[in-house]
Coordinates of C-alpha atoms in Angstrom, one line a residue:
Chain V
M562 CA -32.2 16.5 -8.5
I563 CA -28.7 17.8 -7.8
P564 CA -28.5 21.5 -8.5
T565 CA -25.6 22.7 -11.6
W566 CA -23.8 24.6 -9.6
A567 CA -23.4 21.5 -7.3
Q568 CA -22.5 18.8 -10.5
L569 CA -20.1 21.4 -11.8
L570 CA -18.6 21.4 -8.1
Y571 CA -17.9 17.9 -8.3
L572 CA -16.3 17.7 -11.8
A573 CA -14.3 19.9 -10.4
G574 CA -13.9 18.1 -8.0
A575 CA -13.3 14.5 -10.6
V576 CA -11.1 16.9 -12.2
A577 CA -8.4 17.7 -9.4
F578 CA -8.6 14.1 -8.4
I579 CA -6.4 13.9 -11.9
L580 CA -4.0 16.3 -11.2
A581 CA -3.8 14.8 -8.0
L582 CA -2.5 11.3 -9.4
K583 CA -0.2 12.8 -11.9
G584 CA 1.6 14.6 -9.4
L585 CA 2.0 12.3 -7.4
S586 CA 3.1 10.0 -10.0
G587 CA 6.5 12.8 -10.3
P588 CA 8.6 13.3 -7.9
K589 CA 9.4 17.0 -8.1
T590 CA 5.2 17.3 -7.9
A591 CA 3.8 14.4 -5.3
R592 CA 3.3 16.7 -2.6
M593 CA 1.7 19.2 -4.7
G594 CA -0.8 16.8 -6.1
N595 CA -1.3 15.2 -2.9
L596 CA -2.4 18.4 -1.2
I597 CA -5.1 18.5 -4.8
G598 CA -5.9 16.0 -3.4
A599 CA -6.8 16.8 -0.5
G600 CA -8.5 19.8 -0.7
A601 CA -10.8 18.7 -3.1
A602 CA -11.5 16.0 -1.3
V603 CA -12.7 18.3 2.0
L604 CA -14.1 20.2 -0.5
A605 CA -16.1 17.7 -2.1
C606 CA -17.8 16.9 1.5
A607 CA -18.8 20.1 2.2
I608 CA -20.8 20.2 -1.5
P609 CA -24.1 18.1 0.5
F610 CA -25.7 20.4 3.3
F611 CA -25.2 23.1 0.7
Y612 CA -27.8 22.0 -1.5
V613 CA -29.6 19.4 0.3
D614 CA -32.6 21.2 1.0
D615 CA -33.5 19.1 4.5
M616 CA -30.9 17.7 5.1
K617 CA -32.0 15.1 8.3
H618 CA -29.1 15.3 11.1
V619 CA -26.8 18.1 10.7
P620 CA -25.1 17.6 14.2
L621 CA -24.9 13.9 14.1
I622 CA -22.6 13.8 11.0
L623 CA -20.5 16.0 11.5
A624 CA -19.3 15.1 15.1
A625 CA -18.6 11.1 13.1
I626 CA -16.3 13.9 10.9
A627 CA -15.0 14.8 13.9
V628 CA -15.0 11.8 15.6
G629 CA -13.5 10.0 12.3
S630 CA -11.1 12.8 11.1
A631 CA -9.4 12.6 14.2
G632 CA -8.2 9.8 14.8
G633 CA -7.1 9.2 11.2
F634 CA -5.0 12.3 12.2
Y635 CA -4.2 11.0 14.9
G636 CA -3.4 8.0 13.5
A637 CA -1.3 8.5 10.0
R638 CA 0.9 11.3 12.6
V639 CA 1.8 9.0 15.3
V640 CA 2.1 5.9 13.4
Q641 CA 6.5 4.7 12.3
M642 CA 7.9 4.5 8.7
T643 CA 8.4 1.5 8.5
Q644 CA 4.7 0.7 10.0
M645 CA 3.9 2.6 6.8
P646 CA 2.1 -0.2 4.8
Q647 CA -0.1 -2.2 7.3
M648 CA -1.4 1.6 8.1
V649 CA -2.0 2.2 4.4
A650 CA -4.1 -1.3 4.8
L651 CA -5.7 -0.4 8.2
F652 CA -7.4 2.7 5.7
N653 CA -7.7 1.4 3.2
G654 CA -9.8 -1.3 5.0
V655 CA -12.2 1.4 6.8
G656 CA -12.7 2.3 3.6
G657 CA -14.0 -0.7 1.8
G658 CA -16.5 -1.3 4.9
A659 CA -17.6 2.1 4.4
A660 CA -18.5 1.9 1.4
A661 CA -20.2 -1.4 1.8
L662 CA -22.1 0.0 4.6
V663 CA -22.6 2.8 2.8
A664 CA -25.5 0.6 0.4
L665 CA -26.0 -1.3 2.8
V666 CA -28.0 1.9 3.8
E667 CA -29.2 3.0 0.7
L668 CA -30.4 -1.0 0.4
H669 CA -32.6 0.1 3.0
E670 CA -34.2 2.7 1.1
I671 CA -34.0 0.5 -1.9
V672 CA -36.1 -1.9 -0.1
E673 CA -38.5 0.7 0.7
L674 CA -39.5 1.6 -2.6
D675 CA -40.0 -1.4 -3.7
H676 CA -42.4 -2.4 -1.1
A677 CA -43.7 0.9 -2.0
G678 CA -44.3 -0.8 -5.1
L679 CA -41.8 1.9 -7.7
D680 CA -40.2 0.0 -9.9
V681 CA -36.8 0.1 -8.9
E682 CA -34.2 0.1 -12.1
T683 CA -32.0 -3.4 -12.2
F684 CA -29.0 -1.9 -13.1
V685 CA -28.4 -0.2 -9.8
L686 CA -29.3 -3.8 -7.5
V687 CA -26.3 -4.7 -9.8
A688 CA -24.2 -1.8 -8.5
T689 CA -25.4 -1.9 -5.3
A690 CA -24.3 -6.1 -4.5
F691 CA -21.2 -5.2 -6.0
T692 CA -20.6 -2.8 -3.5
V693 CA -21.4 -4.5 -0.4
L694 CA -19.6 -7.4 -1.7
V695 CA -16.7 -6.1 -3.2
G696 CA -16.0 -3.6 0.0
A697 CA -16.8 -6.2 2.8
V698 CA -14.0 -8.7 0.6
S699 CA -11.4 -5.1 0.6
F700 CA -12.3 -4.4 4.6
A701 CA -11.7 -7.8 5.4
G702 CA -9.3 -8.5 3.8
S703 CA -7.8 -5.6 4.2
I704 CA -7.0 -6.4 8.7
I705 CA -5.9 -9.9 7.8
T706 CA -2.7 -7.7 5.9
F707 CA -3.0 -5.2 9.0
A708 CA -2.8 -8.4 11.4
K709 CA -0.1 -10.0 9.3
L710 CA 2.3 -6.9 8.1
Q711 CA 1.9 -5.6 12.3
E712 CA 2.7 -10.2 13.5
L713 CA -0.6 -10.0 15.4
M714 CA -0.4 -13.1 13.2
T715 CA 2.0 -15.5 11.4
S716 CA 3.1 -14.0 7.8
R717 CA 3.7 -17.2 6.6
P718 CA 1.1 -19.2 4.7
V719 CA -1.7 -20.3 6.0
V720 CA -3.2 -23.3 4.3
F721 CA -5.6 -25.7 5.8
P722 CA -7.2 -28.1 4.2
G723 CA -9.9 -28.5 1.7
L724 CA -9.3 -24.2 1.6
P725 CA -9.5 -23.8 -1.4
V726 CA -13.2 -25.6 -1.2
V727 CA -14.8 -23.6 0.7
F728 CA -13.0 -20.2 -1.0
G729 CA -14.9 -21.5 -3.6
G730 CA -18.0 -22.1 -1.8
S731 CA -18.2 -19.2 -0.5
L732 CA -17.0 -17.3 -3.9
I733 CA -20.4 -19.4 -5.7
G734 CA -22.5 -18.2 -2.6
A735 CA -21.7 -14.4 -3.0
V736 CA -22.5 -15.3 -7.1
V737 CA -26.2 -16.8 -5.9
L738 CA -26.8 -14.3 -3.1
S739 CA -25.8 -11.1 -5.4
V740 CA -28.4 -12.6 -7.7
L741 CA -31.2 -13.1 -5.6
L742 CA -30.6 -9.7 -4.0
V743 CA -30.6 -8.6 -7.1
R744 CA -34.3 -10.4 -8.4
E745 CA -35.6 -9.4 -5.2
P746 CA -34.2 -7.2 -2.7
S747 CA -34.3 -7.6 0.7
M748 CA -32.2 -6.3 4.0
T749 CA -32.0 -10.0 4.3
L750 CA -29.8 -10.4 1.7
G751 CA -27.8 -7.6 1.7
I752 CA -26.8 -8.4 5.4
V753 CA -26.1 -12.1 5.1
L754 CA -24.0 -10.9 1.0
A755 CA -21.6 -8.7 3.3
L756 CA -21.0 -11.0 5.8
V757 CA -20.1 -14.2 2.5
G758 CA -18.1 -10.9 1.5
L759 CA -16.4 -10.6 5.3
L760 CA -15.6 -13.9 4.2
V761 CA -14.2 -14.9 0.9
G762 CA -12.2 -11.7 1.9
V763 CA -10.5 -13.6 4.9
L764 CA -9.8 -16.5 2.8
L765 CA -8.1 -15.0 0.2
V766 CA -6.0 -13.3 2.3
L767 CA -4.9 -16.0 4.6
P768 CA -2.6 -17.8 2.8
V769 CA -0.5 -14.8 0.9
G770 CA 3.6 -15.1 2.6
G771 CA 3.9 -12.2 4.3
A772 CA 6.5 -10.7 0.7
D773 CA 3.7 -10.8 -1.5
V774 CA 1.9 -8.9 1.3
P775 CA 2.3 -5.5 0.0
I776 CA 0.8 -6.3 -3.5
V777 CA -2.4 -7.5 -1.4
I778 CA -2.5 -4.5 -1.0
S779 CA -2.1 -2.4 -4.1
L780 CA -5.1 -5.0 -5.1
L781 CA -7.7 -4.2 -2.4
N782 CA -6.5 -0.7 -3.4
A783 CA -8.4 -1.3 -6.5
F784 CA -10.8 -3.4 -5.4
T785 CA -12.0 -0.3 -2.9
G786 CA -11.8 2.3 -5.6
L787 CA -14.1 -0.3 -8.1
T788 CA -16.4 -0.5 -4.7
V789 CA -16.7 3.2 -4.2
A790 CA -17.3 3.4 -8.6
A791 CA -20.1 1.4 -7.7
G792 CA -21.4 3.4 -4.7
G793 CA -21.5 6.9 -6.8
Y794 CA -23.4 5.5 -9.8
V795 CA -26.2 3.9 -7.2
L796 CA -26.8 7.1 -5.6
S797 CA -26.2 8.8 -9.0
N798 CA -22.8 10.8 -7.8
T799 CA -20.5 11.1 -10.8
L800 CA -17.5 12.2 -8.2
L801 CA -17.6 8.9 -6.5
L802 CA -17.8 7.4 -10.1
V803 CA -15.2 9.3 -11.2
A804 CA -13.2 9.2 -7.9
G805 CA -13.5 5.3 -7.7
T806 CA -13.0 4.5 -11.2
L807 CA -9.8 6.8 -11.0
V808 CA -8.7 5.0 -7.9
G809 CA -9.3 0.8 -9.0
A810 CA -8.1 0.8 -12.4
S811 CA -5.4 2.8 -11.5
G812 CA -4.6 0.2 -8.2
T813 CA -5.2 -2.7 -10.7
F814 CA -2.6 -1.1 -12.8
L815 CA -0.1 -0.4 -9.7
T816 CA -0.5 -3.5 -8.7
L817 CA 1.0 -4.8 -12.2
L818 CA 3.6 -2.5 -12.4
M819 CA 4.5 -4.2 -8.5
A820 CA 4.3 -7.9 -9.3
G821 CA 6.4 -7.2 -12.5
A822 CA 9.4 -5.7 -10.2
M823 CA 9.1 -9.4 -8.4
G824 CA 8.8 -11.7 -11.6
R825 CA 5.6 -12.8 -10.0
S826 CA 1.7 -12.9 -11.2
V827 CA -0.6 -11.5 -9.7
A828 CA -2.6 -14.8 -9.9
N829 CA 0.6 -17.0 -8.7
I830 CA 1.1 -14.3 -5.3
L831 CA -2.8 -15.0 -5.0
F832 CA -2.9 -18.4 -4.9
G833 CA 0.1 -19.7 -5.5
A834 CA 0.3 -21.6 -1.5
L835 CA -2.9 -23.8 -2.3
K836 CA -0.3 -25.9 -4.6
G837 CA 2.2 -25.3 -2.4
G838 CA 4.2 -23.2 -4.7
S839 CA 5.8 -20.9 -1.7
T840 CA 5.3 -23.0 1.3
L841 CA 9.0 -24.7 0.3
G842 CA 10.4 -22.3 2.1
A843 CA 12.0 -24.4 5.9
G844 CA 11.3 -21.1 8.4
E845 CA 14.6 -22.4 9.7
A846 CA 18.6 -22.3 11.0
S847 CA 20.5 -23.7 8.3
D848 CA 23.7 -25.1 10.6
R849 CA 25.7 -24.9 7.3
P850 CA 29.8 -23.4 7.7
V851 CA 30.3 -19.5 7.3
R852 CA 32.1 -17.3 7.6
S853 CA 31.7 -15.0 10.1
A854 CA 33.9 -11.5 11.4
G855 CA 34.5 -9.0 13.9
P856 CA 33.9 -5.3 13.4
E857 CA 36.8 -3.7 12.6
D858 CA 37.1 -6.8 9.9
V859 CA 34.4 -5.3 8.6
A860 CA 36.0 -1.6 9.0
I861 CA 39.1 -2.6 7.7
L862 CA 37.3 -4.2 4.4
L863 CA 35.5 -1.4 4.1
G864 CA 38.4 2.0 4.7
Y865 CA 40.1 0.4 2.2
A866 CA 38.5 0.2 -0.6
D867 CA 37.9 2.4 -3.3
K868 CA 34.4 1.4 -4.3
V869 CA 31.2 0.2 -2.1
I870 CA 27.7 -0.8 -2.0
I871 CA 25.3 -1.2 0.6
V872 CA 21.6 -2.6 -0.4
P873 CA 19.3 -1.8 3.0
G874 CA 16.7 -3.9 3.3
Y875 CA 13.7 -4.4 5.7
G876 CA 15.8 -5.5 8.6
L877 CA 17.6 -1.9 8.4
A878 CA 14.8 -0.3 9.2
V879 CA 13.4 -3.1 12.0
A880 CA 16.8 -2.2 14.1
Q881 CA 16.3 1.5 13.8
A882 CA 20.4 2.0 11.7
Q883 CA 19.9 4.1 8.7
H884 CA 20.7 7.2 10.9
T885 CA 24.3 5.3 11.7
L886 CA 24.3 3.6 8.7
R887 CA 24.4 7.0 6.9
E888 CA 26.9 8.1 9.4
L889 CA 29.1 4.9 8.4
V890 CA 29.0 6.5 4.2
D891 CA 29.9 10.0 4.9
V892 CA 33.5 9.1 6.6
L893 CA 33.9 6.5 3.8
S894 CA 32.6 9.6 1.2
A895 CA 35.0 12.0 3.6
R896 CA 37.8 8.8 3.2
G897 CA 37.3 9.0 -0.9
I898 CA 35.0 5.7 -1.3
E899 CA 32.9 6.4 -3.9
V900 CA 29.9 4.9 -1.6
D901 CA 26.1 4.2 -3.4
Y902 CA 23.1 3.2 -1.7
A903 CA 21.4 -0.2 -4.3
I904 CA 17.5 0.2 -3.6
H905 CA 15.5 -3.0 -5.2
P906 CA 11.8 -2.4 -6.6
V907 CA 10.3 -4.6 -3.5
A908 CA 13.4 -4.1 -0.5
G909 CA 11.7 -3.3 2.4
R910 CA 7.9 -3.4 2.9
M911 CA 6.3 -2.3 -0.7
P912 CA 7.9 -0.7 -3.9
G913 CA 9.2 2.6 -2.4
H914 CA 8.9 1.7 1.0
M915 CA 13.2 1.7 1.6
N916 CA 13.1 5.1 -0.5
V917 CA 11.5 6.6 2.0
L918 CA 13.0 4.6 5.5
L919 CA 16.4 6.6 3.9
A920 CA 14.9 9.9 2.9
E921 CA 14.1 10.3 6.4
A922 CA 17.4 9.4 8.1
Q923 CA 18.6 12.4 5.4
V924 CA 20.3 10.3 2.4
P925 CA 20.4 12.2 -0.7
Y926 CA 18.3 11.3 -3.2
E927 CA 20.9 10.9 -6.0
Q928 CA 22.7 8.1 -4.0
L929 CA 19.8 6.0 -4.1
I930 CA 19.9 4.0 -6.9
E931 CA 17.8 2.1 -8.6
M932 CA 18.0 -1.7 -9.8
D933 CA 19.0 -1.4 -13.2
E934 CA 21.4 1.2 -13.1
I935 CA 22.9 -0.3 -10.5
N936 CA 23.3 -4.0 -12.0
G937 CA 25.9 -3.8 -14.0
E938 CA 28.6 -1.7 -11.3
F939 CA 28.4 -5.0 -9.0
K940 CA 31.6 -6.4 -10.9
N941 CA 33.7 -3.3 -10.3
T942 CA 32.7 -3.4 -6.7
D943 CA 35.0 -4.5 -3.8
V944 CA 33.1 -4.4 -1.2
V945 CA 28.4 -5.0 -1.1
L946 CA 27.6 -4.0 2.5
V947 CA 24.3 -6.3 3.1
V948 CA 21.7 -4.6 6.0
G949 CA 18.6 -6.6 7.1
A950 CA 18.1 -7.4 3.5
N951 CA 18.3 -10.8 2.2
D952 CA 16.1 -12.0 -0.7
V953 CA 16.7 -9.3 -3.2
V954 CA 19.9 -10.8 -2.8
N955 CA 19.7 -14.1 -3.6
P956 CA 21.2 -16.2 -6.4
A957 CA 18.1 -18.1 -6.0
A958 CA 15.7 -16.3 -7.6
R959 CA 18.4 -16.9 -10.8
T960 CA 18.9 -20.9 -10.5
T961 CA 16.8 -22.0 -8.5
P962 CA 13.1 -22.8 -10.0
S963 CA 11.2 -24.8 -7.3
A964 CA 12.0 -21.2 -5.2
P965 CA 9.2 -18.3 -4.1
I966 CA 10.7 -15.8 -5.4
Y967 CA 12.6 -17.3 -9.0
G968 CA 12.0 -15.0 -11.5
M969 CA 12.7 -12.1 -9.2
P970 CA 15.1 -9.9 -10.8
I971 CA 17.6 -9.4 -7.8
L972 CA 20.4 -7.1 -7.4
N973 CA 23.7 -9.1 -8.6
A974 CA 26.1 -8.3 -4.8
D975 CA 27.3 -11.5 -6.5
E976 CA 28.9 -10.3 -8.6
A977 CA 30.9 -8.0 -6.4
K978 CA 35.3 -8.9 -5.4
Q979 CA 33.5 -8.7 -1.5
V980 CA 30.3 -9.1 0.3
V981 CA 30.2 -8.9 3.6
F982 CA 26.0 -9.7 5.3
L983 CA 24.6 -8.0 8.5
K984 CA 22.2 -10.5 10.0
R985 CA 20.9 -11.1 13.8
S986 CA 21.3 -14.8 12.4
M987 CA 20.9 -17.7 10.3
R988 CA 17.0 -17.4 10.2
P989 CA 16.3 -17.1 6.3
G990 CA 14.7 -13.6 4.6
F991 CA 11.0 -13.4 4.6
A992 CA 10.4 -15.2 1.1
G993 CA 12.3 -18.5 3.9
I994 CA 14.2 -19.3 1.9
E995 CA 17.8 -20.4 1.8
N996 CA 20.4 -17.5 0.5
E997 CA 23.5 -19.8 -0.6
L998 CA 25.3 -16.3 -1.4
L999 CA 25.9 -16.7 2.7
F1000 CA 28.1 -20.1 1.8
N1001 CA 30.2 -18.3 -1.2
P1002 CA 34.1 -18.1 -0.5
T1003 CA 33.6 -14.1 -0.5
T1004 CA 31.3 -13.7 1.8
T1005 CA 31.4 -12.8 5.2
L1006 CA 29.0 -12.4 7.9
L1007 CA 28.6 -10.2 11.0
F1008 CA 26.2 -10.8 13.1
G1009 CA 24.2 -8.8 15.8
D1010 CA 21.8 -6.2 16.1
A1011 CA 22.1 -3.9 13.2
K1012 CA 22.2 -0.4 15.0
D1013 CA 24.6 -1.9 17.1
T1014 CA 27.3 -3.3 15.1
L1015 CA 26.5 -0.9 12.5
G1016 CA 28.1 1.1 14.9
K1017 CA 31.2 -0.8 16.7
V1018 CA 32.1 -0.5 12.4
L1019 CA 31.2 3.0 12.7
T1020 CA 33.7 3.5 15.5
A1021 CA 36.3 0.7 14.2
V1022 CA 36.6 3.3 10.4
K1023 CA 37.3 6.3 12.1
A1024 CA 40.3 5.0 14.2
L1025 CA 41.6 4.4 10.8
Chain A
M1045 CA -28.4 8.7 -25.0
S1046 CA -30.3 7.0 -22.5
E1047 CA -28.9 7.9 -19.2
G1048 CA -27.2 4.5 -18.7
V1049 CA -24.9 4.9 -21.5
V1050 CA -24.0 8.1 -20.1
W1051 CA -22.8 6.7 -17.0
L1052 CA -20.5 4.1 -18.4
T1053 CA -19.3 6.3 -21.0
I1054 CA -18.0 8.0 -17.8
F1055 CA -16.8 5.1 -16.3
I1056 CA -14.6 3.8 -19.8
L1057 CA -13.5 6.9 -20.1
S1058 CA -12.5 7.5 -16.6
V1059 CA -9.8 3.5 -16.0
F1060 CA -8.4 5.0 -19.3
V1061 CA -7.4 8.4 -16.8
G1062 CA -6.7 7.1 -14.5
I1063 CA -4.9 4.3 -16.4
E1064 CA -2.9 6.3 -18.4
V1065 CA -1.8 9.1 -15.3
I1066 CA 0.0 6.9 -13.2
S1067 CA 1.2 5.0 -16.6
K1068 CA 4.9 6.6 -15.9
V1069 CA 5.9 6.7 -12.3
S1070 CA 9.2 5.5 -11.0
S1071 CA 9.6 2.7 -8.3
T1072 CA 10.8 4.8 -5.8
L1073 CA 6.7 7.3 -5.4
H1074 CA 4.6 3.7 -5.5
T1075 CA 4.0 3.9 -1.8
P1076 CA 3.3 7.0 -1.9
L1077 CA 1.5 6.8 -5.2
M1078 CA -0.4 3.7 -3.6
S1079 CA -0.8 5.3 0.3
G1080 CA -2.4 8.8 -2.1
A1081 CA -5.3 7.1 -4.1
N1082 CA -5.6 5.3 -1.1
A1083 CA -6.8 8.5 0.0
I1084 CA -9.0 9.6 -2.3
H1085 CA -11.5 6.9 -2.7
G1086 CA -11.9 8.1 0.6
V1087 CA -13.8 10.6 -0.8
I1088 CA -17.1 7.9 -0.1
L1089 CA -17.2 10.2 3.0
L1090 CA -19.4 12.6 0.7
G1091 CA -21.5 8.9 0.1
A1092 CA -21.9 7.6 3.2
I1093 CA -23.7 12.1 3.7
L1094 CA -25.1 11.6 1.6
V1095 CA -26.7 8.2 2.9
T1096 CA -26.3 9.5 6.7
G1097 CA -28.9 12.5 6.3
S1098 CA -32.0 11.0 4.2
T1099 CA -33.0 8.6 6.3
D1100 CA -35.6 7.7 8.7
N1101 CA -34.6 5.2 10.4
N1102 CA -33.0 4.6 13.3
I1103 CA -31.0 1.7 12.5
A1104 CA -30.1 3.2 9.2
L1105 CA -28.9 6.5 10.9
V1106 CA -25.8 4.4 13.2
V1107 CA -25.1 2.5 10.3
G1108 CA -24.7 5.7 8.8
L1109 CA -22.7 7.5 11.5
V1110 CA -19.9 4.2 11.3
A1111 CA -20.1 4.4 7.9
I1112 CA -18.8 8.4 8.1
V1113 CA -16.6 7.9 11.1
L1114 CA -14.7 5.1 9.1
A1115 CA -14.2 7.2 6.3
A1116 CA -13.2 10.0 7.1
V1117 CA -10.8 7.9 8.9
N1118 CA -10.4 6.8 5.1
M1119 CA -9.5 10.6 4.3
V1120 CA -7.9 12.2 7.4
G1121 CA -5.4 9.3 7.6
G1122 CA -4.6 8.3 4.1
F1123 CA -3.8 12.1 2.6
V1124 CA -1.8 12.7 5.8
V1125 CA 0.8 9.3 6.4
T1126 CA 0.7 10.5 2.5
D1127 CA 1.2 14.0 2.8
R1128 CA 4.6 12.7 5.9
M1129 CA 6.1 10.6 3.1
L1130 CA 6.6 12.4 0.4
Q1131 CA 7.7 15.6 3.3
M1132 CA 10.6 13.2 3.4
F1133 CA 11.4 13.5 -0.1
V1134 CA 11.2 17.0 -1.0
R1135 CA 13.1 18.0 2.1
K1136 CA 16.7 17.7 -0.2
K1137 CA 18.6 20.0 2.0
P1138 CA 19.4 19.9 5.5
A1139 CA 16.5 22.3 7.4
T1140 CA 18.1 25.4 8.0
S1141 CA 15.0 28.3 6.7
D1142 CA 11.8 25.7 7.8
A1143 CA 12.9 23.9 10.4
G1144 CA 11.0 26.1 12.1
K1145 CA 8.0 25.4 9.4
A1146 CA 8.6 21.7 10.7
D1147 CA 6.3 20.5 12.6
A1148 CA 7.0 19.5 16.2

């Protein structure tokens, strides 16, 4: 039995997690919120050492904690800001894996109790099966997500004939195994269930295209939260139950928010490719004529404008050009030109990712304007400079119902007097569809690596 | 009230709290919030410690230790990476006085 003082501390931990999430949802309180969460989590993990009378293997446990903490700390410190999304996916995956393993160890205890003739509550078994299955789904799904974002495999949707059948079959298999496990607990069933869970996780994420992967990370994050909650019930631990449920609920809500920002439903994101929907993109360069220009021409366009809006995209981050871009904006501002950054909610690889990247380059927070606020201003803008972005200004989202991004709100860059694209090539964006805006008469293209070309534009503007 | 109902009550109330506390988040903070929530479920480390500390079986011990390592990666890595992201939001003025505080 858990002593009252420990239960009260668990309660305090649960409250701290609520405050942490609350803090994380406001810009001023976010960092404090995260620290509260971290402090509560560390203290919570110390509690069992003080009340479990005959805790075994303490040195080994401490060593394992040290190894894991060092690994997590190192990974979190060295990761590039551009690689943040896949890091979050990886951390989420190992969390899901840990939950599944915890449930398997607990299942081992349950099987022994069962053999000894003791009654095991049915609902405990249901929760155990749930934790094993969903934890394994979350683990495998997150690893595939990681591989897609890290470009260890193709980021395009992977579909093969019969995938829906195999996926449906493995889901049914998982349910049947869970029912069997609840009726007759056994280790073998538990392990097979975990393996089927891994298969379900892989099949769930394979058909999802790279641009939609962030939504999947958020969804799998919610899954892991729910497994932790179920694990808390199995272990009769209120803190795990509350913490897991908080993450499960807020993660699900956040997933819906993000999907809403892209104008897509979660079902469409997960299963769209199975219906042949988002495989439309050709992924090939077009050879239609475009108007391209040199850095000097672009410098003149920018240098003599009154109002400029920058649309940054993931390409900016890949080229590590955010610092050069900020310098250019500083020079333009010094010439008395009004310059703002238009931030699409899903610019970058995850919602809010672009804000993190630009904040890293010390762009003032006030210059970053969200889509809804800035969309009315494009028609009064002389030049829109699109740096490494594509899908977020693609008018196909408004006009082409068959496009995978159809319905996604976009930045109205096409309303400006001039549009300048900085692009590496004519290759389509992440969603794999052609951008009509590139062929507009008011559009100018400047080809090359963003950092390199921005540097040249910067020099040319300074010389004006 | 039976014990099962108590647990169900905690669960349902937590669902509402979880949605309510983040309902006003701006899209700017979606990524750090997701990352922070991700770190919070790393508290499964607590569960991993509890099951590992009570097992006598060698295989279960090994599995439990692996779970501890994975959970610690999730928890520590998650909070540290979230802090790194948020650090960038907070630094409004060019770093002058707290330049010494920033780690190398």
